């Protein structure tokens, strides 16, 4: 069993590795998908669709969301389902949710916090604890 610090940031990708296409990564035994939203902010989600467990990393990024390659559910940066193409009017599946991780992008590296705490761990070089969406600088 791997042991690691729980309340810490871990580098998952170089900034230039992540663009508008999903990137799959396994870190500390957890499969992740990383992509950038339309504003260029990095997003890190668990790499499994909650519907039939297809890897989101082989899906596609559409604006701010990632679309599952299997049945097309779409998820935003918080992991919330935003569209179900098979329902009337694309109404999202409320129960479908993907785990979303705090993201910090600094010095050309995208990091993920290994925490479920409300506040993300302190990042060296910043004056306060970072928010989960502190990405892009
Ligand atoms: S497996 Fe993702 S939408 Fe069905």
JSON list of N, CA and C in Angstrom, two decimals, residues 11 15-16 24 27 55 100 117 136:
[
{"chain": "A", "resi": 11, "resn": "UNK", "atom": "N", "xyz": [2.18, 17.42, -8.05]},
{"chain": "A", "resi": 11, "resn": "UNK", "atom": "CA", "xyz": [2.22, 17.76, -9.47]},
{"chain": "A", "resi": 11, "resn": "UNK", "atom": "C", "xyz": [1.64, 16.62, -10.29]},
{"chain": "A", "resi": 15, "resn": "UNK", "atom": "N", "xyz": [2.26, 22.39, -17.40]},
{"chain": "A", "resi": 15, "resn": "UNK", "atom": "CA", "xyz": [1.22, 23.26, -17.98]},
{"chain": "A", "resi": 15, "resn": "UNK", "atom": "C", "xyz": [1.08, 23.06, -19.48]},
{"chain": "A", "resi": 16, "resn": "UNK", "atom": "N", "xyz": [2.20, 22.91, -20.16]},
{"chain": "A", "resi": 16, "resn": "UNK", "atom": "CA", "xyz": [2.11, 22.80, -21.62]},
{"chain": "A", "resi": 16, "resn": "UNK", "atom": "C", "xyz": [1.65, 21.43, -22.11]},
{"chain": "A", "resi": 24, "resn": "UNK", "atom": "N", "xyz": [-5.26, 11.99, -19.70]},
{"chain": "A", "resi": 24, "resn": "UNK", "atom": "CA", "xyz": [-5.44, 11.02, -18.62]},
{"chain": "A", "resi": 24, "resn": "UNK", "atom": "C", "xyz": [-4.14, 10.82, -17.87]},
{"chain": "A", "resi": 27, "resn": "UNK", "atom": "N", "xyz": [-2.40, 9.04, -10.67]},
{"chain": "A", "resi": 27, "resn": "UNK", "atom": "CA", "xyz": [-1.57, 9.59, -9.62]},
{"chain": "A", "resi": 27, "resn": "UNK", "atom": "C", "xyz": [-1.97, 9.01, -8.29]},
{"chain": "A", "resi": 55, "resn": "UNK", "atom": "N", "xyz": [-13.92, 5.98, -19.37]},
{"chain": "A", "resi": 55, "resn": "UNK", "atom": "CA", "xyz": [-12.90, 6.98, -19.03]},
{"chain": "A", "resi": 55, "resn": "UNK", "atom": "C", "xyz": [-13.19, 8.30, -19.75]},
{"chain": "A", "resi": 100, "resn": "UNK", "atom": "N", "xyz": [-14.36, 16.04, -8.30]},
{"chain": "A", "resi": 100, "resn": "UNK", "atom": "CA", "xyz": [-13.52, 17.13, -8.80]},
{"chain": "A", "resi": 100, "resn": "UNK", "atom": "C", "xyz": [-12.47, 17.44, -7.74]},
{"chain": "A", "resi": 117, "resn": "UNK", "atom": "N", "xyz": [-10.80, 18.28, 2.22]},
{"chain": "A", "resi": 117, "resn": "UNK", "atom": "CA", "xyz": [-11.11, 19.35, 3.14]},
{"chain": "A", "resi": 117, "resn": "UNK", "atom": "C", "xyz": [-11.67, 20.53, 2.39]},
{"chain": "A", "resi": 136, "resn": "UNK", "atom": "N", "xyz": [-4.05, 28.80, -13.37]},
{"chain": "A", "resi": 136, "resn": "UNK", "atom": "CA", "xyz": [-3.84, 29.67, -14.51]},
{"chain": "A", "resi": 136, "resn": "UNK", "atom": "C", "xyz": [-2.78, 30.73, -14.36]}
]
